[in-house]
Coordinates of C-alpha atoms (C1' of nucleotides) in Angstrom, one line a residue:
Chain A
M1 CA 29.4 -76.5 -44.3
G2 CA 29.7 -73.1 -43.8
H3 CA 32.7 -72.1 -40.7
H4 CA 32.1 -72.9 -37.7
C5 CA 34.2 -69.6 -36.7
C6 CA 30.9 -67.5 -38.7
S7 CA 28.2 -69.6 -38.7
K8 CA 25.6 -66.9 -37.7
Q9 CA 26.1 -64.5 -40.6
K10 CA 26.8 -64.7 -44.0
V11 CA 30.4 -64.0 -44.8
K12 CA 32.2 -64.0 -47.8
R13 CA 35.0 -66.7 -49.0
G14 CA 37.8 -66.6 -51.6
L15 CA 39.5 -63.3 -53.1
W16 CA 39.5 -60.6 -51.1
S17 CA 39.7 -57.3 -52.7
P18 CA 41.2 -53.9 -52.5
E19 CA 38.4 -52.5 -50.8
E20 CA 38.3 -54.7 -47.8
D21 CA 42.2 -54.9 -47.5
E22 CA 41.4 -51.5 -47.0
K23 CA 39.5 -52.4 -44.2
L24 CA 41.5 -55.1 -42.5
F25 CA 44.1 -52.5 -42.8
N26 CA 42.8 -49.1 -41.5
Y27 CA 41.1 -51.4 -38.4
I28 CA 44.6 -53.4 -37.4
T29 CA 46.3 -50.3 -37.8
T30 CA 44.2 -48.6 -35.8
H31 CA 43.3 -50.3 -33.5
G32 CA 44.6 -53.2 -33.4
H33 CA 43.8 -57.0 -33.9
G34 CA 42.5 -58.0 -30.6
S35 CA 40.6 -61.3 -30.6
W36 CA 40.0 -61.9 -33.6
S37 CA 37.2 -63.2 -34.1
S38 CA 35.2 -59.7 -33.0
V39 CA 37.9 -58.2 -35.9
P40 CA 35.6 -58.2 -38.8
K41 CA 32.2 -57.1 -37.3
L42 CA 34.3 -54.1 -35.4
A43 CA 36.0 -53.6 -38.8
G44 CA 33.0 -54.0 -40.8
L45 CA 34.1 -56.8 -43.2
Q46 CA 32.3 -59.9 -43.8
R47 CA 34.9 -62.2 -43.4
C48 CA 35.8 -65.1 -40.3
G49 CA 38.2 -64.0 -38.4
K50 CA 40.0 -66.7 -39.2
S51 CA 40.4 -65.3 -42.6
C52 CA 41.3 -61.2 -41.5
R53 CA 43.7 -63.3 -39.0
L54 CA 45.6 -64.5 -42.5
R55 CA 45.1 -61.7 -44.8
W56 CA 46.7 -59.5 -42.4
I57 CA 49.7 -62.4 -41.3
N58 CA 50.7 -63.3 -44.4
Y59 CA 49.6 -60.9 -46.7
L60 CA 49.3 -56.4 -45.2
R61 CA 51.5 -57.1 -42.6
P62 CA 54.0 -53.7 -43.1
D63 CA 56.8 -56.5 -42.1
L64 CA 56.9 -57.9 -44.5
K65 CA 59.8 -58.7 -47.2
K66 CA 57.9 -57.8 -50.5
G67 CA 59.6 -60.0 -53.9
S68 CA 61.2 -63.0 -54.8
F69 CA 63.4 -65.1 -52.5
T70 CA 66.7 -64.4 -53.1
E71 CA 69.5 -67.6 -53.2
E72 CA 71.1 -67.3 -49.9
E73 CA 67.3 -67.3 -48.0
E74 CA 66.9 -69.8 -50.2
R75 CA 69.8 -72.3 -49.0
T76 CA 68.9 -70.7 -45.0
I77 CA 65.8 -73.2 -46.5
I78 CA 66.6 -76.0 -47.7
E79 CA 69.2 -76.2 -44.4
V80 CA 66.8 -76.0 -42.3
H81 CA 64.0 -77.5 -43.5
R82 CA 66.6 -80.7 -43.5
I83 CA 67.1 -80.1 -39.7
L84 CA 62.8 -79.9 -39.1
G85 CA 61.3 -81.4 -42.1
N86 CA 57.8 -79.6 -42.5
R87 CA 58.2 -77.7 -40.3
W88 CA 57.3 -74.0 -42.1
A89 CA 56.4 -72.2 -39.0
Q90 CA 60.0 -73.1 -37.6
I91 CA 62.0 -72.4 -40.9
A92 CA 59.4 -69.0 -41.3
K93 CA 61.3 -67.7 -37.9
H94 CA 64.2 -67.9 -39.8
L95 CA 63.6 -65.9 -42.6
P96 CA 62.6 -62.0 -41.3
G97 CA 59.9 -61.2 -43.2
R98 CA 58.6 -64.3 -44.6
T99 CA 55.9 -66.7 -44.0
D100 CA 54.7 -70.1 -43.1
N101 CA 52.7 -70.3 -46.2
E102 CA 55.1 -68.6 -48.1
V103 CA 57.9 -70.8 -47.1
K104 CA 56.2 -73.7 -47.8
N105 CA 54.9 -72.1 -51.5
F106 CA 58.3 -71.8 -52.0
W107 CA 59.5 -75.1 -51.3
N108 CA 56.7 -77.2 -52.7
S109 CA 56.4 -75.2 -56.4
C110 CA 60.3 -74.5 -57.0
I111 CA 62.7 -76.2 -54.0
K112 CA 61.4 -79.2 -53.9
K113 CA 62.2 -79.4 -57.8
K114 CA 65.7 -78.9 -57.5
L115 CA 66.5 -81.0 -54.7
L116 CA 64.7 -84.0 -57.0
A117 CA 67.1 -82.4 -59.8
Q118 CA 69.7 -83.1 -58.3
G119 CA 69.0 -85.9 -57.6
L120 CA 68.1 -85.7 -53.6
D121 CA 65.5 -86.5 -52.1
P122 CA 63.2 -83.3 -51.1
N123 CA 61.9 -85.2 -48.3
T124 CA 65.3 -86.8 -46.7
H125 CA 67.4 -85.1 -48.1
N126 CA 70.2 -88.2 -49.1
L127 CA 71.0 -88.4 -52.2
L128 CA 67.5 -90.6 -54.4
P129 CA 68.5 -94.3 -54.5
S130 CA 67.9 -94.0 -58.3
S131 CA 71.2 -91.7 -58.5
Q132 CA 73.2 -93.5 -56.1
K133 CA 74.2 -96.1 -58.5
H134 CA 75.6 -93.6 -61.5
L135 CA 76.8 -91.3 -59.3
K136 CA 79.2 -93.9 -57.7
R137 CA 80.4 -94.9 -60.7
A138 CA 80.9 -91.5 -62.4
H139 CA 82.9 -90.0 -59.2
N140 CA 85.4 -93.5 -59.4
N141 CA 85.7 -92.9 -62.8
A142 CA 86.5 -89.7 -61.7
L143 CA 88.8 -90.4 -59.0
K144 CA 91.1 -92.5 -61.3
S145 CA 91.4 -89.1 -64.8
T146 CA 92.8 -87.7 -61.5
I147 CA 95.6 -88.0 -59.6
P148 CA 95.6 -85.6 -56.7
H149 CA 98.0 -83.4 -55.2
H150 CA 98.9 -84.6 -51.5
I151 CA 98.2 -81.1 -50.0
P152 CA 101.0 -80.5 -47.8
P153 CA 101.4 -80.1 -43.7
N154 CA 101.8 -77.1 -42.8
S155 CA 100.4 -75.6 -45.5
G156 CA 97.7 -73.0 -44.0
S157 CA 95.3 -73.8 -42.0
L158 CA 91.3 -72.4 -41.8
V159 CA 89.8 -71.2 -39.2
F160 CA 85.9 -69.2 -39.6
S161 CA 83.2 -69.4 -37.0
V162 CA 79.7 -69.3 -37.6
D163 CA 76.7 -67.8 -37.1
P164 CA 74.6 -69.0 -34.2
I165 CA 71.2 -71.0 -35.3
S166 CA 68.8 -72.2 -32.8
D167 CA 68.5 -76.1 -33.9
Q168 CA 72.5 -76.6 -32.7
D169 CA 71.5 -78.7 -29.3
Y170 CA 69.6 -80.3 -32.9
I171 CA 72.6 -80.4 -34.7
M172 CA 75.1 -81.9 -32.3
K173 CA 73.2 -84.4 -31.0
N174 CA 72.1 -85.8 -34.2
D175 CA 74.8 -85.6 -37.1
I176 CA 77.5 -85.1 -35.8
E177 CA 77.6 -87.2 -32.6
T178 CA 75.6 -90.1 -34.2
C179 CA 77.0 -90.0 -37.2
F180 CA 81.5 -89.3 -35.6
S181 CA 81.8 -89.8 -32.5
T182 CA 83.7 -92.8 -32.8
S183 CA 86.7 -91.8 -35.6
S184 CA 89.1 -89.0 -35.5
I185 CA 88.9 -87.4 -39.0
V186 CA 85.3 -88.9 -40.9
D187 CA 85.3 -87.4 -44.9
L188 CA 86.6 -83.6 -45.9
G189 CA 83.5 -83.6 -48.5
H190 CA 83.8 -81.5 -51.2
A191 CA 84.2 -77.9 -50.8
N192 CA 82.3 -76.9 -53.8
N193 CA 82.5 -73.9 -55.2
F194 CA 82.9 -71.8 -51.7
V195 CA 85.5 -68.6 -51.1
W196 CA 86.6 -68.8 -48.1
S197 CA 87.6 -64.8 -47.3
A198 CA 89.0 -64.0 -43.6
K199 CA 89.0 -60.8 -41.9
D200 CA 91.6 -60.7 -39.4
N201 CA 90.2 -60.9 -36.3
T202 CA 92.4 -60.0 -33.0
Q203 CA 90.5 -60.2 -30.8
N204 CA 90.1 -64.3 -31.0
P205 CA 93.1 -65.8 -30.4
N206 CA 91.7 -68.8 -33.4
A207 CA 92.1 -65.9 -36.5
I208 CA 94.7 -66.6 -37.9
P209 CA 96.5 -63.9 -40.8
D210 CA 93.5 -62.3 -44.3
N211 CA 97.5 -64.3 -46.0
S212 CA 96.8 -67.7 -44.9
V213 CA 93.4 -68.1 -45.7
S214 CA 92.8 -69.9 -49.3
L215 CA 90.2 -71.7 -51.2
I216 CA 90.4 -75.0 -50.2
S217 CA 89.9 -77.6 -53.2
P218 CA 87.3 -75.3 -55.3
N219 CA 85.4 -77.5 -57.9
G220 CA 87.5 -80.0 -56.0
Y221 CA 87.8 -82.9 -53.7
N222 CA 88.8 -83.0 -50.3
M223 CA 89.2 -86.8 -49.4
V224 CA 91.4 -88.8 -46.9
D225 CA 93.4 -92.2 -47.9
D226 CA 94.0 -95.0 -45.9
Q227 CA 97.0 -93.8 -44.6
G228 CA 95.8 -90.7 -43.2
S229 CA 96.7 -88.2 -46.1
L230 CA 94.6 -85.6 -47.4
W231 CA 94.1 -85.7 -50.4
S232 CA 93.1 -83.1 -52.9
T233 CA 91.7 -83.1 -56.6
Q234 CA 93.7 -79.9 -57.2
S235 CA 96.3 -78.2 -54.8
L236 CA 95.7 -75.4 -52.3
E237 CA 95.7 -71.8 -53.9
S238 CA 96.0 -68.6 -52.0
F239 CA 93.0 -66.6 -51.9
E240 CA 94.6 -63.0 -51.3
Q241 CA 92.0 -60.7 -50.5
P242 CA 89.7 -60.8 -47.1
I243 CA 86.4 -59.3 -47.8
G244 CA 85.8 -57.2 -44.9
S245 CA 82.6 -57.7 -42.8
D246 CA 81.5 -57.4 -39.1
D247 CA 82.1 -61.0 -38.6
Q248 CA 85.4 -63.0 -38.9
M249 CA 84.5 -64.5 -42.5
V250 CA 82.4 -64.4 -45.0
I251 CA 81.4 -67.0 -47.8
H252 CA 80.6 -66.4 -50.5
P253 CA 77.3 -68.2 -51.9
P254 CA 78.6 -71.3 -54.5
E255 CA 77.2 -71.3 -57.5
E256 CA 74.3 -74.0 -58.0
M257 CA 75.4 -77.5 -57.8
T258 CA 75.8 -79.9 -59.5
I259 CA 74.4 -83.8 -60.1
C260 CA 78.3 -84.4 -60.4
D261 CA 79.1 -82.2 -56.9
M262 CA 76.4 -84.3 -55.1
E263 CA 77.5 -87.3 -55.7
A264 CA 81.2 -86.8 -55.5
E265 CA 80.0 -85.2 -51.5
Y266 CA 78.3 -89.0 -51.0
E267 CA 80.6 -90.9 -51.5
L268 CA 83.1 -89.6 -50.1
R269 CA 80.5 -89.7 -47.1
N270 CA 81.4 -93.1 -47.0
L271 CA 84.9 -93.3 -46.3
Q272 CA 83.4 -92.8 -42.6
N273 CA 83.5 -96.5 -43.0
L274 CA 87.8 -95.9 -43.5
D275 CA 87.3 -94.9 -40.0
A276 CA 89.5 -96.6 -37.9
T277 CA 92.6 -96.7 -39.4
L278 CA 92.4 -92.2 -39.6
N279 CA 94.6 -90.5 -36.4
S280 CA 94.9 -87.1 -37.5
Q281 CA 93.7 -83.8 -36.7
C282 CA 91.0 -83.3 -39.7
F283 CA 87.8 -82.0 -39.6
D284 CA 84.7 -82.9 -41.9
F285 CA 83.2 -80.1 -44.3
G286 CA 81.1 -82.7 -46.0
F287 CA 78.2 -82.1 -45.1
G288 CA 78.1 -77.8 -45.5
D289 CA 78.1 -77.0 -48.6
Y290 CA 75.1 -75.0 -49.1
S291 CA 74.6 -73.4 -46.4
P292 CA 76.9 -71.0 -43.5
T293 CA 74.4 -71.5 -41.2
M294 CA 74.7 -75.2 -41.1
M295 CA 78.9 -76.1 -41.6
P296 CA 78.3 -77.3 -38.5
S297 CA 76.5 -79.9 -38.5
C298 CA 79.2 -81.5 -41.3
L299 CA 81.7 -80.7 -38.3
Y300 CA 84.4 -83.0 -36.2
G301 CA 87.4 -82.8 -34.1
D302 CA 89.0 -81.9 -30.9
M303 CA 87.1 -78.6 -30.9
T304 CA 86.7 -77.3 -27.5
S305 CA 84.1 -74.5 -28.8
P306 CA 81.9 -77.0 -30.6
M307 CA 79.6 -75.2 -32.8
D308 CA 81.9 -71.7 -32.7
H309 CA 84.9 -72.4 -35.0
V310 CA 86.1 -74.6 -36.9
A311 CA 90.1 -75.8 -38.0
W312 CA 92.1 -76.8 -40.3
D313 CA 95.4 -78.2 -38.8
N314 CA 98.3 -79.9 -39.6
C315 CA 96.3 -82.3 -42.3
Chain B
dA1 C1' 44.0 -67.4 -82.0
dA2 C1' 42.5 -70.3 -78.9
dA3 C1' 42.2 -74.5 -76.4
dA4 C1' 44.8 -76.8 -72.7
dA5 C1' 48.4 -78.1 -69.7
dT6 C1' 51.4 -75.6 -66.1
dT7 C1' 52.3 -72.7 -62.7
dA8 C1' 52.3 -70.0 -58.5
dC9 C1' 50.7 -68.1 -54.6
dA10 C1' 46.5 -67.3 -52.2
dA11 C1' 42.8 -68.8 -49.2
dC12 C1' 41.0 -72.9 -46.8
dC13 C1' 40.2 -76.5 -43.7
dG14 C1' 40.8 -79.5 -39.9
dC15 C1' 43.4 -80.8 -36.3
dT16 C1' 46.6 -79.9 -32.3
dC17 C1' 48.0 -77.1 -28.3
dG18 C1' 47.9 -73.0 -25.0
dT19 C1' 44.5 -71.7 -21.5
dA20 C1' 41.0 -70.0 -18.4
dA21 C1' 36.9 -71.1 -16.7
Chain C
dA1 C1' 39.4 -82.2 -14.3
dT2 C1' 37.1 -81.2 -18.3
dT3 C1' 35.0 -78.4 -21.6
dA4 C1' 35.4 -74.3 -24.2
dC5 C1' 37.7 -71.1 -27.1
dG6 C1' 41.0 -68.5 -30.2
dA7 C1' 45.3 -68.8 -32.5
dG8 C1' 48.3 -71.2 -34.8
dC9 C1' 49.8 -75.1 -38.0
dG10 C1' 50.2 -78.1 -42.1
dG11 C1' 48.4 -80.5 -46.1
dT12 C1' 45.5 -79.7 -49.7
dT13 C1' 42.5 -76.6 -52.5
dG14 C1' 40.9 -73.2 -55.5
dT15 C1' 42.2 -69.9 -59.3
dA16 C1' 44.5 -65.9 -61.5
dA17 C1' 48.2 -66.2 -64.3
dT18 C1' 51.8 -67.7 -67.8
dT19 C1' 53.0 -71.1 -70.8
dT20 C1' 52.4 -74.7 -73.9
dT21 C1' 50.5 -77.1 -77.8

DNA sequence: AAAAATTACAACCGCTCGTAA
DNA sequence: ATTACGAGCGGTTGTAATTTT
């Protein structure tokens, strides 16, 4: 069976030669593509229009970003995929200069394996059943062997803003409301190697002085006991030097997440079952460890501007 | 050194969707 | 309302390059 779209003329298939690329590139840069089905004839190519379109979009387009994916891009892909699933074209819209095909290939050849190595199901982004038992046990041992430091009241607050992404509504409805709508605090998750810094923003009433920005339990776990107290396996430490940017908050990429991190993360999620006894104003930092764009999905609290600001205070 | 296996990614195929006739 | 058609999407395959045996 030949191509439906081009059965009349003989059509070349397979990889594109540099000569073909040149013809297509020159034609489209001077004339635009117009109707793709007419492109091959006008450009002097023995290809079908569909093939021309694909070649242009995925390879010849001048605004394509070349080179391998950055860690930032990788985090974005993972987090957007967690919300949208295999909607590659939608995901690619979050990555300027990247194509759906490229994102899909990167996912299938690389990210999938990484997630599996972390004990995560690439489809659901949840911990694989096979990993759960092992990790739960390891985590319980970790908790037993570590005496947490109580974080005193008013030890600091953290305010940050996040970039809005187009799926906010979806996140709000499906993550926050369904998961956390009944409790005043769920879990504080795991701060997971993020280093937070902020620059003073006097226009923002919620902004905090530079010197009160803190690391939240780097490499440790934050959790809440059945009395509603916040505990951490490490005490808070000051983070002295803010890093300036146009954003209020700069989030440094985390180191690669380990299985142990994920264990803590998922174990702590179960603390939401304790919600009836808790009444503090803490917010959940648990699920957003990968990407600033996903931070809102893990938050709960009396947020009046829900997706913009998150405060950690009076725990 | 050669063959086999694996990986990376380019390209294809069938389908759906939107739109215009 | 129906049909035809092009564009776009996502699963899948093909293939060159690389790594392993």
